[in-house]
Structures are given as C-alpha cells and as structure tokens.
PDB file of C-alpha atoms in Angstrom:
ATOM      1  CA  MET A   1      24.666  92.969  56.246  1.00 47.00           C
ATOM      2  CA  ARG A   2      28.392  93.315  55.097  1.00 48.00           C
ATOM      3  CA  ILE A   3      28.592  96.248  58.072  1.00 46.00           C
ATOM      4  CA  LYS A   4      27.481  93.622  60.515  1.00 47.00           C
ATOM      5  CA  ASN A   5      29.648  90.818  59.659  1.00 50.00           C
ATOM      6  CA  SER A   6      32.607  92.972  59.909  1.00 49.00           C
ATOM      7  CA  LEU A   7      31.585  94.237  63.535  1.00 44.00           C
ATOM      8  CA  VAL A   8      31.348  90.414  64.510  1.00 45.00           C
ATOM      9  CA  THR A   9      34.403  89.355  63.214  1.00 49.00           C
ATOM     10  CA  ALA A  10      36.223  92.128  64.815  1.00 46.00           C
ATOM     11  CA  VAL A  11      34.336  91.057  68.097  1.00 45.00           C
ATOM     12  CA  LEU A  12      35.903  87.641  67.330  1.00 46.00           C
ATOM     13  CA  LEU A  13      39.239  88.092  66.564  1.00 45.00           C
ATOM     14  CA  GLY A  14      39.691  90.424  69.463  1.00 49.00           C
ATOM     15  CA  ALA A  15      38.154  87.770  71.965  1.00 46.00           C
ATOM     16  CA  ALA A  16      40.448  85.779  70.810  1.00 47.00           C
ATOM     17  CA  CYS A  17      43.542  87.668  71.402  1.00 46.00           C
ATOM     18  CA  VAL A  18      42.829  88.593  75.070  1.00 42.00           C
ATOM     19  CA  PRO A  19      43.520  85.207  76.392  1.00 45.00           C
ATOM     20  CA  ALA A  20      46.802  85.305  74.360  1.00 45.00           C
ATOM     21  CA  ARG A  21      47.780  88.629  75.979  1.00 46.00           C
ATOM     22  CA  LEU A  22      47.108  87.652  79.287  1.00 40.00           C
ATOM     23  CA  ALA A  23      48.932  84.292  78.810  1.00 44.00           C
ATOM     24  CA  ALA A  24      51.787  86.447  77.504  1.00 44.00           C
ATOM     25  CA  GLN A  25      51.906  88.639  81.130  1.00 47.00           C
ATOM     26  CA  GLY A  26      51.337  86.041  83.299  1.00 46.00           C
ATOM     27  CA  THR A  27      54.793  84.323  82.042  1.00 47.00           C
ATOM     28  CA  PRO A  28      57.502  85.663  83.771  1.00 47.00           C
ATOM     29  CA  PRO A  29      60.286  86.215  81.488  1.00 46.00           C
ATOM     30  CA  ALA A  30      62.910  83.497  81.249  1.00 49.00           C
ATOM     31  CA  ALA A  31      66.410  84.456  83.492  1.00 45.00           C
ATOM     32  CA  ALA A  32      69.163  85.589  81.583  1.00 45.00           C
ATOM     33  CA  THR A  33      71.994  83.404  81.318  1.00 47.00           C
ATOM     34  CA  PRO A  34      75.154  84.657  82.634  1.00 46.00           C
ATOM     35  CA  PRO A  35      77.995  84.987  80.212  1.00 44.00           C
ATOM     36  CA  PRO A  36      80.386  82.322  80.517  1.00 43.00           C
ATOM     37  CA  GLN A  37      83.159  83.494  83.075  1.00 44.00           C
ATOM     38  CA  GLY A  38      86.690  83.563  80.966  1.00 41.00           C
ATOM     39  CA  GLY A  39      89.712  85.566  80.044  1.00 40.00           C
ATOM     40  CA  ARG A  40      91.033  87.668  83.304  1.00 40.00           C
ATOM     41  CA  ALA A  41      87.949  87.699  84.953  1.00 40.00           C
ATOM     42  CA  GLY A  42      87.311  83.965  84.867  1.00 41.00           C
ATOM     43  CA  GLY A  43      88.961  81.062  84.664  1.00 41.00           C
ATOM     44  CA  ARG A  44      92.064  82.459  84.044  1.00 40.00           C
ATOM     45  CA  ARG A  45      94.070  84.587  86.395  1.00 42.00           C
ATOM     46  CA  ALA A  46      95.528  87.594  85.221  1.00 41.00           C
ATOM     47  CA  GLY A  47      99.248  87.421  84.569  1.00 42.00           C
ATOM     48  CA  GLY A  48      99.005  83.349  85.054  1.00 45.00           C
ATOM     49  CA  PHE A  49      98.725  79.730  83.357  1.00 46.00           C
ATOM     50  CA  VAL A  50      95.078  78.093  83.233  1.00 46.00           C
ATOM     51  CA  PRO A  51      95.263  75.794  86.155  1.00 46.00           C
ATOM     52  CA  GLY A  52      95.764  72.762  84.321  1.00 44.00           C
ATOM     53  CA  GLN A  53      98.921  74.295  83.408  1.00 52.00           C
ATOM     54  CA  GLU A  54     100.327  75.356  86.737  1.00 61.00           C
ATOM     55  CA  ARG A  55     103.103  73.268  88.439  1.00 67.00           C
ATOM     56  CA  PRO A  56     104.833  73.248  91.844  1.00 72.00           C
ATOM     57  CA  PRO A  57     108.123  75.070  91.837  1.00 76.00           C
ATOM     58  CA  GLY A  58     110.798  72.416  90.957  1.00 83.00           C
ATOM     59  CA  ASP A  59     114.365  71.645  93.029  1.00 90.00           C
ATOM     60  CA  PRO A  60     116.441  74.569  92.604  1.00 91.00           C
ATOM     61  CA  ALA A  61     119.841  72.206  92.805  1.00 93.00           C
ATOM     62  CA  GLN A  62     117.903  70.378  89.966  1.00 92.00           C
ATOM     63  CA  ILE A  63     117.135  73.205  87.830  1.00 92.00           C
ATOM     64  CA  THR A  64     120.699  74.845  88.257  1.00 93.00           C
ATOM     65  CA  ARG A  65     122.418  71.555  87.285  1.00 93.00           C
ATOM     66  CA  GLY A  66     120.071  71.288  83.988  1.00 90.00           C
ATOM     67  CA  LYS A  67     120.721  75.003  83.165  1.00 93.00           C
ATOM     68  CA  THR A  68     124.350  74.133  82.996  1.00 93.00           C
ATOM     69  CA  MET A  69     123.522  70.687  80.917  1.00 92.00           C
ATOM     70  CA  TYR A  70     121.078  73.040  78.322  1.00 91.00           C
ATOM     71  CA  GLY A  71     124.165  75.314  78.025  1.00 91.00           C
ATOM     72  CA  ILE A  72     126.585  72.637  77.258  1.00 92.00           C
ATOM     73  CA  SER A  73     124.359  70.518  74.973  1.00 90.00           C
ATOM     74  CA  CYS A  74     121.042  72.508  73.845  1.00 91.00           C
ATOM     75  CA  THR A  75     122.074  76.516  73.163  1.00 89.00           C
ATOM     76  CA  GLY A  76     123.473  75.751  69.676  1.00 88.00           C
ATOM     77  CA  CYS A  77     120.109  74.469  68.393  1.00 89.00           C
ATOM     78  CA  HIS A  78     117.558  76.185  70.873  1.00 90.00           C
ATOM     79  CA  GLY A  79     119.383  79.220  71.978  1.00 90.00           C
ATOM     80  CA  ALA A  80     120.159  80.444  75.042  1.00 90.00           C
ATOM     81  CA  ASP A  81     116.682  81.999  75.800  1.00 89.00           C
ATOM     82  CA  LEU A  82     115.065  78.777  74.371  1.00 89.00           C
ATOM     83  CA  ARG A  83     113.722  80.800  71.638  1.00 88.00           C
ATOM     84  CA  GLY A  84     115.604  78.812  68.848  1.00 87.00           C
ATOM     85  CA  GLY A  85     119.212  78.915  68.075  1.00 83.00           C
ATOM     86  CA  ASN A  86     121.609  79.396  64.847  1.00 82.00           C
ATOM     87  CA  LEU A  87     121.149  75.595  64.088  1.00 84.00           C
ATOM     88  CA  GLY A  88     117.533  76.104  63.336  1.00 83.00           C
ATOM     89  CA  GLY A  89     116.152  74.093  66.653  1.00 87.00           C
ATOM     90  CA  PRO A  90     112.392  74.659  67.624  1.00 89.00           C
ATOM     91  CA  ASN A  91     111.191  77.657  69.921  1.00 90.00           C
ATOM     92  CA  LEU A  92     110.958  75.734  73.193  1.00 89.00           C
ATOM     93  CA  LEU A  93     108.823  78.764  74.837  1.00 85.00           C
ATOM     94  CA  ARG A  94     106.011  78.019  72.204  1.00 85.00           C
ATOM     95  CA  SER A  95     106.287  74.105  72.330  1.00 86.00           C
ATOM     96  CA  GLN A  96     103.202  72.362  73.579  1.00 88.00           C
ATOM     97  CA  LEU A  97     105.406  69.241  74.586  1.00 87.00           C
ATOM     98  CA  ALA A  98     107.586  71.924  76.583  1.00 85.00           C
ATOM     99  CA  LEU A  99     104.228  73.114  78.107  1.00 83.00           C
ATOM    100  CA  SER A 100     102.753  69.664  78.717  1.00 87.00           C
ATOM    101  CA  ASP A 101     105.998  67.916  80.120  1.00 88.00           C
ATOM    102  CA  GLN A 102     105.265  67.582  84.028  1.00 87.00           C
ATOM    103  CA  ASP A 103     108.787  65.987  85.260  1.00 87.00           C
ATOM    104  CA  GLY A 104     110.677  64.706  81.807  1.00 88.00           C
ATOM    105  CA  GLU A 105     108.295  62.283  80.711  1.00 92.00           C
ATOM    106  CA  LEU A 106     108.073  64.250  77.509  1.00 92.00           C
ATOM    107  CA  ILE A 107     111.606  65.938  76.626  1.00 91.00           C
ATOM    108  CA  LEU A 108     113.378  63.389  78.088  1.00 91.00           C
ATOM    109  CA  PRO A 109     112.666  60.456  75.113  1.00 92.00           C
ATOM    110  CA  ILE A 110     113.493  63.538  72.801  1.00 91.00           C
ATOM    111  CA  ILE A 111     116.790  63.623  74.295  1.00 91.00           C
ATOM    112  CA  GLN A 112     117.371  60.056  74.495  1.00 90.00           C
ATOM    113  CA  GLY A 113     116.718  59.990  70.108  1.00 89.00           C
ATOM    114  CA  SER A 114     112.903  59.537  69.812  1.00 90.00           C
ATOM    115  CA  ARG A 115     113.192  62.189  67.250  1.00 88.00           C
ATOM    116  CA  GLN A 116     116.101  61.558  65.062  1.00 86.00           C
ATOM    117  CA  ASN A 117     113.971  60.797  62.012  1.00 86.00           C
ATOM    118  CA  SER A 118     112.820  64.401  62.094  1.00 83.00           C
ATOM    119  CA  GLY A 119     116.378  66.210  62.401  1.00 83.00           C
ATOM    120  CA  MET A 120     116.268  66.022  66.597  1.00 87.00           C
ATOM    121  CA  PRO A 121     119.847  63.745  67.106  1.00 88.00           C
ATOM    122  CA  ALA A 122     120.127  61.732  70.489  1.00 90.00           C
ATOM    123  CA  ILE A 123     122.344  63.440  72.582  1.00 90.00           C
ATOM    124  CA  THR A 124     124.647  61.746  75.376  1.00 90.00           C
ATOM    125  CA  MET A 125     123.236  62.409  78.524  1.00 90.00           C
ATOM    126  CA  SER A 126     122.131  60.329  81.806  1.00 93.00           C
ATOM    127  CA  PRO A 127     118.254  60.240  82.703  1.00 92.00           C
ATOM    128  CA  ASP A 128     119.100  62.165  85.547  1.00 93.00           C
ATOM    129  CA  ASP A 129     120.705  65.015  83.828  1.00 92.00           C
ATOM    130  CA  GLY A 130     117.849  64.866  80.735  1.00 90.00           C
ATOM    131  CA  ARG A 131     115.085  65.538  83.754  1.00 92.00           C
ATOM    132  CA  ALA A 132     117.214  68.332  84.991  1.00 92.00           C
ATOM    133  CA  VAL A 133     117.025  69.986  81.608  1.00 92.00           C
ATOM    134  CA  ALA A 134     113.653  69.157  81.418  1.00 91.00           C
ATOM    135  CA  ALA A 135     113.123  70.742  84.612  1.00 92.00           C
ATOM    136  CA  TYR A 136     115.173  73.845  83.479  1.00 92.00           C
ATOM    137  CA  ILE A 137     112.889  74.257  80.867  1.00 90.00           C
ATOM    138  CA  ARG A 138     110.089  74.112  82.583  1.00 88.00           C
ATOM    139  CA  SER A 139     111.259  76.816  85.106  1.00 87.00           C
ATOM    140  CA  ILE A 140     111.766  79.180  82.136  1.00 85.00           C
ATOM    141  CA  VAL A 141     108.447  78.307  80.443  1.00 81.00           C
ATOM    142  CA  ALA A 142     106.491  78.717  83.979  1.00 78.00           C
ATOM    143  CA  THR A 143     107.695  82.332  84.095  1.00 76.00           C
ATOM    144  CA  ILE A 144     105.894  83.411  80.467  1.00 74.00           C
ATOM    145  CA  GLY A 145     102.661  84.165  82.542  1.00 65.00           C
ATOM    146  CA  ARG A 146     104.104  86.871  84.573  1.00 60.00           C
ATOM    147  CA  GLN A 147     105.637  88.715  81.920  1.00 56.00           C
ATOM    148  CA  GLY A 148     104.575  92.187  81.840  1.00 53.00           C
ATOM    149  CA  THR A 149     103.351  92.178  85.608  1.00 58.00           C
ATOM    150  CA  PRO A 150     105.124  93.521  88.618  1.00 59.00           C
ATOM    151  CA  PRO A 151     108.031  91.162  89.887  1.00 57.00           C
ATOM    152  CA  ALA A 152     106.041  90.302  93.164  1.00 59.00           C
ATOM    153  CA  VAL A 153     103.209  89.001  91.259  1.00 61.00           C
ATOM    154  CA  GLY A 154     102.753  84.845  92.095  1.00 62.00           C
ATOM    155  CA  GLN A 155     105.679  85.292  94.816  1.00 67.00           C
ATOM    156  CA  ALA A 156     105.465  84.736  98.218  1.00 71.00           C
ATOM    157  CA  ALA A 157     105.697  87.821 100.546  1.00 73.00           C
ATOM    158  CA  PRO A 158     108.796  88.139 102.583  1.00 78.00           C
ATOM    159  CA  SER A 159     108.620  87.366 106.035  1.00 84.00           C
ATOM    160  CA  VAL A 160     110.217  89.758 108.644  1.00 84.00           C
ATOM    161  CA  VAL A 161     110.604  86.509 110.957  1.00 93.00           C
ATOM    162  CA  VAL A 162     114.240  86.136 110.167  1.00 93.00           C
ATOM    163  CA  GLY A 163     115.809  86.376 113.666  1.00 94.00           C
ATOM    164  CA  TYR A 164     116.595  83.670 116.536  1.00 96.00           C
ATOM    165  CA  ALA A 165     114.177  83.547 119.108  1.00 95.00           C
ATOM    166  CA  SER A 166     116.523  82.170 121.652  1.00 96.00           C
ATOM    167  CA  GLU A 167     118.673  85.236 121.531  1.00 96.00           C
ATOM    168  CA  GLY A 168     115.491  87.217 121.537  1.00 95.00           C
ATOM    169  CA  GLN A 169     114.332  85.272 124.706  1.00 96.00           C
ATOM    170  CA  ALA A 170     117.592  86.285 126.334  1.00 96.00           C
ATOM    171  CA  TYR A 171     117.200  89.974 124.972  1.00 96.00           C
ATOM    172  CA  PHE A 172     113.549  90.017 126.651  1.00 96.00           C
ATOM    173  CA  ALA A 173     114.769  88.462 130.123  1.00 95.00           C
ATOM    174  CA  ALA A 174     117.402  91.542 130.087  1.00 94.00           C
ATOM    175  CA  ARG A 175     115.681  94.665 128.756  1.00 92.00           C
ATOM    176  CA  CYS A 176     111.810  93.906 128.847  1.00 92.00           C
ATOM    177  CA  ALA A 177     111.352  91.505 131.779  1.00 92.00           C
ATOM    178  CA  SER A 178     110.799  94.228 134.349  1.00 90.00           C
ATOM    179  CA  CYS A 179     107.643  95.450 132.843  1.00 88.00           C
ATOM    180  CA  HIS A 180     106.179  92.615 130.726  1.00 91.00           C
ATOM    181  CA  SER A 181     105.931  88.775 131.116  1.00 93.00           C
ATOM    182  CA  ALA A 182     105.690  86.054 128.319  1.00 94.00           C
ATOM    183  CA  THR A 183     102.978  84.273 130.958  1.00 94.00           C
ATOM    184  CA  GLY A 184     101.330  87.560 131.495  1.00 92.00           C
ATOM    185  CA  ASP A 185     100.418  90.447 129.659  1.00 90.00           C
ATOM    186  CA  LEU A 186     102.102  89.197 126.661  1.00 93.00           C
ATOM    187  CA  GLN A 187     100.783  85.970 126.843  1.00 93.00           C
ATOM    188  CA  GLY A 188      99.150  84.791 123.393  1.00 94.00           C
ATOM    189  CA  ILE A 189     100.630  87.650 121.940  1.00 95.00           C
ATOM    190  CA  ALA A 190     101.312  86.055 118.703  1.00 94.00           C
ATOM    191  CA  THR A 191      97.502  84.854 118.669  1.00 95.00           C
ATOM    192  CA  ARG A 192      95.867  88.059 119.244  1.00 94.00           C
ATOM    193  CA  ILE A 193      98.494  89.518 116.556  1.00 94.00           C
ATOM    194  CA  PRO A 194      98.896  86.756 114.003  1.00 93.00           C
ATOM    195  CA  ASP A 195     100.763  89.033 111.541  1.00 93.00           C
ATOM    196  CA  PRO A 196     104.660  88.841 112.222  1.00 93.00           C
ATOM    197  CA  LYS A 197     105.147  92.551 110.583  1.00 92.00           C
ATOM    198  CA  VAL A 198     102.279  93.982 112.669  1.00 93.00           C
ATOM    199  CA  LEU A 199     103.147  92.509 115.613  1.00 94.00           C
ATOM    200  CA  GLN A 200     107.000  93.754 115.393  1.00 93.00           C
ATOM    201  CA  ASN A 201     105.754  97.191 114.347  1.00 91.00           C
ATOM    202  CA  THR A 202     103.337  97.031 117.514  1.00 91.00           C
ATOM    203  CA  TRP A 203     105.864  95.934 119.945  1.00 92.00           C
ATOM    204  CA  VAL A 204     108.444  98.796 118.654  1.00 89.00           C
ATOM    205  CA  SER A 205     105.976 101.269 118.730  1.00 83.00           C
ATOM    206  CA  GLY A 206     105.057 100.392 122.458  1.00 79.00           C
ATOM    207  CA  GLY A 207     101.727  98.452 122.507  1.00 70.00           C
ATOM    208  CA  GLY A 208      98.835  98.036 120.167  1.00 50.00           C
ATOM    209  CA  ARG A 209      96.125 100.739 119.193  1.00 44.00           C
ATOM    210  CA  GLY A 210      93.338  98.695 118.116  1.00 37.00           C
ATOM    211  CA  GLY A 211      92.790  98.305 114.389  1.00 35.00           C
ATOM    212  CA  ARG A 212      94.365  95.253 112.123  1.00 35.00           C
ATOM    213  CA  GLY A 213      96.160  92.953 114.247  1.00 37.00           C
ATOM    214  CA  GLY A 214      95.405  94.941 117.575  1.00 40.00           C
ATOM    215  CA  ARG A 215      93.033  95.315 120.528  1.00 43.00           C
ATOM    216  CA  SER A 216      89.538  96.684 120.075  1.00 41.00           C
ATOM    217  CA  GLY A 217      86.919  97.628 122.823  1.00 43.00           C
ATOM    218  CA  ALA A 218      87.678  97.244 126.393  1.00 41.00           C
ATOM    219  CA  ALA A 219      90.950  95.663 126.022  1.00 44.00           C
ATOM    220  CA  ALA A 220      91.990  98.571 123.810  1.00 44.00           C
ATOM    221  CA  SER A 221      90.414 100.904 126.628  1.00 46.00           C
ATOM    222  CA  ASP A 222      93.141  99.348 129.044  1.00 47.00           C
ATOM    223  CA  ALA A 223      96.167  99.257 126.906  1.00 49.00           C
ATOM    224  CA  GLY A 224      95.437 102.949 126.245  1.00 50.00           C
ATOM    225  CA  ASN A 225      95.023 103.602 130.038  1.00 59.00           C
ATOM    226  CA  ALA A 226      98.398 101.865 130.849  1.00 64.00           C
ATOM    227  CA  ARG A 227     100.178 103.950 128.163  1.00 77.00           C
ATOM    228  CA  THR A 228      98.741 107.310 129.894  1.00 89.00           C
ATOM    229  CA  VAL A 229     101.212 109.923 131.114  1.00 92.00           C
ATOM    230  CA  THR A 230     100.293 110.548 134.714  1.00 95.00           C
ATOM    231  CA  VAL A 231     101.287 113.577 137.025  1.00 95.00           C
ATOM    232  CA  THR A 232     101.246 114.171 140.983  1.00 96.00           C
ATOM    233  CA  VAL A 233     101.462 117.382 142.183  1.00 96.00           C
ATOM    234  CA  THR A 234     102.465 117.843 145.775  1.00 96.00           C
ATOM    235  CA  LEU A 235     101.251 121.179 147.238  1.00 94.00           C
ATOM    236  CA  PRO A 236     101.175 122.651 151.116  1.00 92.00           C
ATOM    237  CA  GLY A 237      98.368 120.470 152.419  1.00 92.00           C
ATOM    238  CA  GLU A 238      97.179 118.781 148.994  1.00 94.00           C
ATOM    239  CA  THR A 239      98.187 116.314 146.693  1.00 95.00           C
ATOM    240  CA  VAL A 240      96.888 116.345 143.129  1.00 96.00           C
ATOM    241  CA  GLU A 241      96.794 113.506 140.709  1.00 95.00           C
ATOM    242  CA  GLY A 242      95.676 112.957 137.346  1.00 95.00           C
ATOM    243  CA  ARG A 243      96.409 112.804 133.635  1.00 95.00           C
ATOM    244  CA  LEU A 244      99.478 115.241 132.333  1.00 95.00           C
ATOM    245  CA  VAL A 245      97.792 117.407 129.818  1.00 96.00           C
ATOM    246  CA  ARG A 246     100.826 119.993 129.588  1.00 95.00           C
ATOM    247  CA  ILE A 247     103.863 120.956 131.622  1.00 95.00           C
ATOM    248  CA  ASP A 248     107.082 123.655 130.964  1.00 95.00           C
ATOM    249  CA  ASP A 249     109.097 125.157 133.373  1.00 94.00           C
ATOM    250  CA  PHE A 250     106.120 127.617 134.263  1.00 96.00           C
ATOM    251  CA  LEU A 251     103.340 125.649 134.384  1.00 96.00           C
ATOM    252  CA  VAL A 252     101.844 122.406 134.908  1.00 95.00           C
ATOM    253  CA  THR A 253      98.080 121.123 133.848  1.00 96.00           C
ATOM    254  CA  VAL A 254      96.460 118.260 135.096  1.00 96.00           C
ATOM    255  CA  GLY A 255      93.247 116.069 133.763  1.00 96.00           C
ATOM    256  CA  LEU A 256      90.981 115.537 136.712  1.00 96.00           C
ATOM    257  CA  ALA A 257      88.765 112.280 136.571  1.00 93.00           C
ATOM    258  CA  ASP A 258      85.802 114.237 136.443  1.00 95.00           C
ATOM    259  CA  GLY A 259      87.025 115.745 132.865  1.00 94.00           C
ATOM    260  CA  THR A 260      88.189 119.052 134.226  1.00 96.00           C
ATOM    261  CA  THR A 261      91.463 120.360 134.362  1.00 96.00           C
ATOM    262  CA  ARG A 262      93.699 122.304 136.949  1.00 96.00           C
ATOM    263  CA  THR A 263      96.845 124.302 136.307  1.00 96.00           C
ATOM    264  CA  PHE A 264      99.591 125.445 138.668  1.00 96.00           C
ATOM    265  CA  ALA A 265     101.966 127.833 138.385  1.00 95.00           C
ATOM    266  CA  ARG A 266     105.842 126.517 138.663  1.00 95.00           C
ATOM    267  CA  SER A 267     108.412 128.211 140.529  1.00 93.00           C
ATOM    268  CA  GLY A 268     111.603 125.988 140.312  1.00 92.00           C
ATOM    269  CA  ASP A 269     111.474 122.893 141.936  1.00 91.00           C
ATOM    270  CA  LEU A 270     108.008 124.213 143.714  1.00 93.00           C
ATOM    271  CA  PRO A 271     105.592 122.847 143.644  1.00 95.00           C
ATOM    272  CA  LYS A 272     107.335 119.082 143.577  1.00 95.00           C
ATOM    273  CA  VAL A 273     105.745 117.468 140.089  1.00 96.00           C
ATOM    274  CA  ALA A 274     106.370 113.787 139.616  1.00 95.00           C
ATOM    275  CA  VAL A 275     105.653 112.660 135.945  1.00 94.00           C
ATOM    276  CA  ARG A 276     105.160 108.788 135.116  1.00 92.00           C
ATOM    277  CA  ASP A 277     105.506 107.927 131.858  1.00 90.00           C
ATOM    278  CA  PRO A 278     104.937 104.338 130.896  1.00 85.00           C
ATOM    279  CA  MET A 279     106.406 104.644 127.536  1.00 85.00           C
ATOM    280  CA  LYS A 280     109.612 106.144 128.550  1.00 86.00           C
ATOM    281  CA  ALA A 281     111.254 102.764 128.580  1.00 85.00           C
ATOM    282  CA  HIS A 282     110.180 102.277 125.280  1.00 87.00           C
ATOM    283  CA  ARG A 283     111.263 105.661 123.796  1.00 87.00           C
ATOM    284  CA  ASP A 284     115.029 105.538 125.458  1.00 88.00           C
ATOM    285  CA  LEU A 285     115.160 102.053 123.628  1.00 88.00           C
ATOM    286  CA  LEU A 286     114.493 103.440 120.009  1.00 88.00           C
ATOM    287  CA  PRO A 287     117.945 104.914 119.562  1.00 90.00           C
ATOM    288  CA  VAL A 288     119.330 101.999 121.083  1.00 90.00           C
ATOM    289  CA  TYR A 289     117.706  98.750 119.037  1.00 90.00           C
ATOM    290  CA  THR A 290     119.899  97.389 116.524  1.00 94.00           C
ATOM    291  CA  ASP A 291     118.223  95.416 113.267  1.00 93.00           C
ATOM    292  CA  LYS A 292     119.401  92.154 114.980  1.00 95.00           C
ATOM    293  CA  ASP A 293     118.031  93.061 118.202  1.00 95.00           C
ATOM    294  CA  MET A 294     114.436  93.710 116.585  1.00 94.00           C
ATOM    295  CA  HIS A 295     114.813  90.825 114.297  1.00 95.00           C
ATOM    296  CA  ASP A 296     115.361  88.229 117.406  1.00 96.00           C
ATOM    297  CA  LEU A 297     112.610  89.823 119.713  1.00 96.00           C
ATOM    298  CA  THR A 298     110.082  89.098 116.808  1.00 96.00           C
ATOM    299  CA  ALA A 299     111.357  86.037 116.156  1.00 96.00           C
ATOM    300  CA  TYR A 300     110.823  85.182 120.095  1.00 96.00           C
ATOM    301  CA  LEU A 301     107.258  86.798 120.336  1.00 96.00           C
ATOM    302  CA  VAL A 302     105.626  85.162 117.367  1.00 96.00           C
ATOM    303  CA  THR A 303     106.774  81.563 119.422  1.00 96.00           C
ATOM    304  CA  LEU A 304     104.125  83.082 122.343  1.00 95.00           C
ATOM    305  CA  LYS A 305     100.983  81.630 121.068  1.00 92.00           C
TER     306      LYS A 305
END
C-alpha cells in the first residue's frame, strides 16, 4: 500500500507540473530594456556641453571689450586665465554661476555688489561693460568642452567662395565663353554640384567625372564623350576618323566605332593627321591661372543655380 500511495502521489505531482511548464514555455520572454543613452554615445556629444549648456557665439566686439575690462578690473582676484588670482578670487571656469549665465543676468549683479557681504566688492563699471565682461567669461567657458579635441571640431568648415562674382563673370566672358555658356552647358551647374570646393575642382580639371557632386549615367557618358581626343587621318582616297589611341613621330593608332583599331605609319607630314583635343584649352590655362582667377571664377559659377 505504501508503494502504491507513493506512485499515485508522484503521478499527481507530475500532472500538476505539466501545465505550469507549458504556461512558462508559451509566455514570450520580456524584451530587454535598452540601456539609457548617456556619455559620449548618448545625450552628450564628444568634446562639448550637454545641449542645455550650449549657447550661440557671442558678439566679437563685445567679447573684445569685455576682455579689456576683465584685464583692468578682474585679473587680480580671478587671474588672467579665470582660474583664480593672487587675491583669492574663485575659479570662474568651475563656477556654476558662470556656466549658467546667459546674457549677464547672473554675473552683472555680482559686479554691481550683490555679494559684498561674501567678500566680493562692488566694481565701478557700467551695465554695458559688465555685460561685456560676462560675454568674455562665457566665451572662455565655452571652450572647455573642446579641450583635447582637434581645433576644427565644432568650428564651421572654411569656404572656398572668397572671390568676387562680378570679376569672375568678366573672366568667364574673356576666357571661357568661346566653349561654354552660362545659359547652355553650364546652366544650373551650381545645383548639380552644390559643394563649392567640388565645383572648383571640377572646372579646374575640365569637367565632372561622375561620383560625388558630378554626373552619372547618360550624363556622365556624354561628358566623357565631350572630353575624348579624336583624330582624322587623311590617306590617298580614304579618310579615317576615330578615337586617338596613340600617336608619335612614327605611328598613329585610331580607335574605330566598331571597337577595332587601325595603325598607320607616319613619315614626316604624311599622311595628314589632325588631332582634336577638347581639353587642350583647359590644360593651356593651368599654368596661367592665378589664385584670384580661380577664386573669382568659382564665386561666379556658384551663382549659376
């Protein structure tokens, strides 16, 4: 009887466990909660303040005036580098008040004497000069986030558009208009190649070659054909035209439309060979261009939207 009762108990326990296992297997696992985004990969950008501490750049003239006023009235206590001076003033680079100031609303009252009881005497200074000092302090504090990063980080990329469009237009009319037209092949070139640096490199080299800022597909093929060097070989009773493959004092090789090539022996001026190189004008100009010519012409081309 004891053995029988034990078997019955085991069967009942096993039957009770089966639904629990099935329920556990049928319930999908809870999705893992993604870790909060923080640090350099999250809400804070590498080498900069969190968004709430970022400010637009200040007025350069105001900052310059503030630097002068700071040197006269503040250096003794706070130091030339804002890290604290010989008279025991606090480090302004670590001041929460300096970090939070937006337009002098926190710094100006202190300059005017709101903390005299704490050891900060009032300074004789107009409100405009006080705001200028605050602007200078903010301009220094704003550089903290870029310490240890390359100088270009956070700075606007320099523009190559530094010339004069009117002088570039005159240069275009004198040197380029015989082959190109602002209302023809170059119409909308600044729209097709919106990056001024790529546009300048493109026209100096003699035309787009596809890829970034250039043309692709049929347009690239047409542009390639326009740059192809062709040759005409005039023989007694025959004229052969095609792509120039090779030429020297002894041989000229012509690529024909069907993909084949023909090579002709040369002896002095015979046979007559006429080479047409659409890029010759560009190559002839390369040693003649000045920096001003390139800057002015680029400034003109970026207006051809």
